[in-house]
Coordinates of C-alpha atoms in Angstrom, one line a residue:
M1 CA 6.2 -14.1 22.3
A2 CA 7.1 -14.9 25.9
R3 CA 10.0 -17.1 24.8
Q4 CA 11.3 -14.1 22.8
L5 CA 11.4 -11.6 25.6
P6 CA 14.8 -12.7 27.1
T7 CA 16.3 -12.7 23.6
A8 CA 14.9 -9.2 23.0
R9 CA 16.3 -7.9 26.3
E10 CA 19.7 -9.5 25.4
H11 CA 19.7 -7.6 22.1
L12 CA 18.8 -4.3 23.8
A13 CA 21.5 -4.8 26.4
A14 CA 24.1 -5.5 23.7
I15 CA 23.0 -2.3 21.8
A16 CA 23.4 -0.3 25.1
R17 CA 26.9 -1.8 25.7
G18 CA 27.9 -0.8 22.2
G19 CA 26.7 2.7 22.6
G20 CA 24.3 2.3 19.7
S21 CA 21.1 3.4 21.3
D22 CA 21.3 6.9 19.9
G23 CA 18.8 7.3 17.1
L24 CA 17.1 4.0 17.9
T25 CA 13.3 3.7 17.6
L26 CA 11.4 1.0 19.5
M27 CA 8.8 -0.6 17.3
T28 CA 6.2 -3.3 17.2
H29 CA 3.6 -4.1 14.6
F30 CA -0.1 -4.8 15.2
A31 CA -1.0 -7.8 13.0
E32 CA -4.6 -7.9 14.1
A33 CA -5.5 -4.2 14.3
D34 CA -7.7 -4.5 11.2
A35 CA -9.6 -7.5 12.7
D36 CA -13.1 -7.0 14.2
G37 CA -12.7 -7.6 17.9
G38 CA -9.0 -7.2 17.8
E39 CA -8.8 -5.1 21.0
A40 CA -7.8 -8.0 23.3
C41 CA -4.8 -8.8 21.0
I42 CA -3.8 -5.2 20.9
R43 CA -3.9 -4.9 24.7
W44 CA -1.9 -8.1 25.0
Q45 CA 0.7 -6.9 22.6
L46 CA 1.1 -3.6 24.3
E47 CA 1.6 -5.3 27.7
R48 CA 4.3 -7.5 26.2
F49 CA 6.0 -4.6 24.6
A50 CA 6.0 -2.6 27.8
R51 CA 7.4 -5.5 29.7
M52 CA 10.2 -6.0 27.1
I53 CA 11.5 -2.5 27.5
S54 CA 10.8 -2.0 31.2
D55 CA 14.2 -3.3 32.3
W56 CA 16.1 -1.2 29.8
P57 CA 16.9 2.3 31.2
E58 CA 17.9 3.6 27.7
A59 CA 14.3 2.9 26.5
A60 CA 13.0 6.1 28.0
A61 CA 15.1 8.2 25.6
C62 CA 14.0 6.2 22.5
P63 CA 11.0 7.2 20.4
V64 CA 8.3 4.6 20.1
S65 CA 6.5 3.6 16.8
L66 CA 3.5 1.2 17.1
A67 CA 0.5 2.2 15.0
N68 CA -0.1 1.1 11.4
S69 CA -3.1 2.3 9.4
A70 CA -5.6 0.2 11.2
A71 CA -4.4 1.1 14.6
I72 CA -4.3 4.8 13.8
L73 CA -8.0 4.6 12.9
R74 CA -9.3 2.2 15.6
Y75 CA -6.8 2.6 18.4
P76 CA -5.6 6.2 18.4
A77 CA -4.1 5.8 21.9
T78 CA -1.3 3.7 20.3
A79 CA 0.0 6.7 18.3
H80 CA 3.0 7.4 20.6
D81 CA 5.9 9.3 18.9
W82 CA 5.7 8.0 15.3
V83 CA 2.9 6.3 13.3
R84 CA 3.3 4.2 10.2
P85 CA 0.4 4.7 7.8
G86 CA 0.5 2.4 4.8
I87 CA -2.6 1.5 2.8
M88 CA -4.5 4.6 4.1
L89 CA -1.9 6.8 2.3
Y90 CA -3.2 5.3 -1.0
G91 CA -6.8 6.1 0.0
G92 CA -7.5 2.5 0.8
S93 CA -9.3 1.1 3.9
P94 CA -7.4 -1.4 6.1
F95 CA -10.8 -2.9 7.1
A96 CA -12.9 -5.4 5.2
S97 CA -16.0 -4.1 6.8
E98 CA -15.5 -0.3 6.2
D99 CA -14.7 1.3 2.9
A100 CA -12.4 4.3 2.4
A101 CA -15.2 6.8 1.8
S102 CA -16.9 6.0 5.1
L103 CA -13.5 6.7 6.8
G104 CA -12.9 9.9 4.9
L105 CA -9.7 8.5 3.3
R106 CA -8.3 9.9 0.1
P107 CA -4.9 9.2 -1.5
V108 CA -2.1 11.5 -0.6
M109 CA -0.6 11.3 -4.1
T110 CA -1.8 11.1 -7.7
L111 CA 0.1 9.3 -10.5
R112 CA -0.6 11.0 -13.9
S113 CA 0.5 10.4 -17.4
T114 CA -0.7 10.8 -21.0
I115 CA -1.7 8.7 -24.0
L116 CA 1.2 8.2 -26.3
A117 CA -0.6 6.5 -29.2
V118 CA -3.7 4.7 -30.2
Q119 CA -4.0 1.4 -32.0
E120 CA -7.1 -0.4 -33.4
I121 CA -7.0 -4.2 -33.1
D122 CA -9.4 -6.9 -34.2
A123 CA -11.1 -9.6 -32.3
G124 CA -8.6 -12.4 -31.4
E125 CA -5.6 -10.1 -31.4
R126 CA -3.4 -10.1 -28.3
V127 CA -1.9 -7.2 -26.3
G128 CA 1.3 -7.1 -24.2
Y129 CA 3.9 -9.5 -22.9
G130 CA 2.7 -13.1 -23.0
G131 CA -0.4 -12.0 -25.0
T132 CA -2.4 -12.2 -21.8
F133 CA -5.2 -9.9 -23.2
V134 CA -7.1 -11.3 -26.1
A135 CA -9.6 -9.0 -27.7
S136 CA -13.1 -10.4 -27.8
R137 CA -14.2 -7.7 -30.2
P138 CA -12.6 -4.9 -32.3
T139 CA -10.8 -2.8 -29.6
R140 CA -9.3 0.7 -29.5
V141 CA -6.1 0.4 -27.5
G142 CA -4.4 3.4 -25.9
I143 CA -0.7 3.3 -25.0
V144 CA 0.1 5.1 -21.8
A145 CA 3.5 6.6 -21.1
C146 CA 4.0 4.9 -17.7
G147 CA 5.3 1.5 -16.7
Y148 CA 6.9 -0.3 -13.8
A149 CA 10.1 1.7 -14.2
D150 CA 8.0 4.7 -13.3
G151 CA 6.6 3.1 -10.1
Y152 CA 3.4 1.6 -11.5
P153 CA 3.1 -1.9 -10.0
R154 CA 4.3 -4.6 -12.5
H155 CA 2.0 -7.1 -10.9
A156 CA -1.1 -4.9 -11.5
P157 CA -3.5 -7.3 -13.4
G158 CA -5.2 -6.5 -16.7
G159 CA -8.5 -4.8 -16.0
T160 CA -7.1 -2.5 -13.3
P161 CA -9.1 0.7 -13.4
I162 CA -7.6 3.9 -14.6
V163 CA -9.1 7.3 -15.7
V164 CA -8.6 8.7 -19.2
S165 CA -9.9 12.2 -19.9
G166 CA -12.0 12.1 -16.8
Q167 CA -13.6 8.8 -17.7
R168 CA -13.0 5.4 -16.0
T169 CA -11.6 2.6 -18.1
R170 CA -9.2 -0.4 -17.6
T171 CA -5.7 -1.5 -18.4
L172 CA -5.2 -4.3 -21.0
G173 CA -2.6 -7.0 -20.5
R174 CA 0.6 -6.8 -18.6
V175 CA 2.5 -3.7 -17.5
S176 CA 5.7 -3.1 -19.4
M177 CA 8.8 -1.3 -18.2
D178 CA 7.8 2.2 -19.5
M179 CA 4.3 1.7 -21.1
L180 CA 1.0 0.0 -20.4
A181 CA -2.1 -0.4 -22.6
C182 CA -5.6 0.6 -21.8
D183 CA -9.1 0.2 -23.4
L184 CA -10.3 3.3 -25.3
S185 CA -13.2 1.5 -27.0
E186 CA -15.8 3.5 -25.2
L187 CA -13.8 6.8 -25.2
P188 CA -13.9 8.0 -28.8
A189 CA -12.7 11.5 -27.9
A190 CA -9.5 10.2 -26.2
G191 CA -6.3 10.1 -28.2
A192 CA -2.7 10.9 -28.1
G193 CA -2.0 13.5 -25.4
S194 CA -5.2 12.7 -23.4
P195 CA -4.5 12.9 -19.7
V196 CA -4.4 9.7 -17.6
V197 CA -4.8 9.1 -13.9
L198 CA -3.3 5.8 -12.8
W199 CA -4.0 6.2 -9.1
G200 CA -5.1 9.0 -6.9
E201 CA -7.5 11.9 -7.4
G202 CA -10.5 11.0 -9.4
L203 CA -10.0 7.3 -9.4

């Protein structure tokens, strides 16, 4: 970091000379805010950040954004002008040692859909691209009207939990562009039109 300070100052000076400091936000990112005992690293990083901007008069007029989810929760003094919550917006904890419920975190959004159709498959039959899910028993498969084109993560693995008609179940196989499959074997009342929660409230 020390080697980078002159370079950072040079960039700031070039921005000032070009009159481009209007609308500029000064930022750093706390890579160890989620670590137990990370306070020393946070303090070191804040000192370096302050040193970097101390020789730049225009910095006083620029908003500062430092805190990610972990820093918002553990180091509230780093909030400054803007904060950048990430995982906490999804109701997830940034800490390995503390779960979301203990921190009072809930997702700020809910992704909902419905069941389009239901198919019955036999043991040994496959579901989805690449046939990555192979039924180990007769399985009732629900087709959900949501896929990666709708914002659901394409990389979400088979077995990812979802809620159908208020009951927790799992996805089957890979996520398609506008559909995904789920297991309705234990949900006999669920069918076409049943509500689905893919993330958020109730999951």
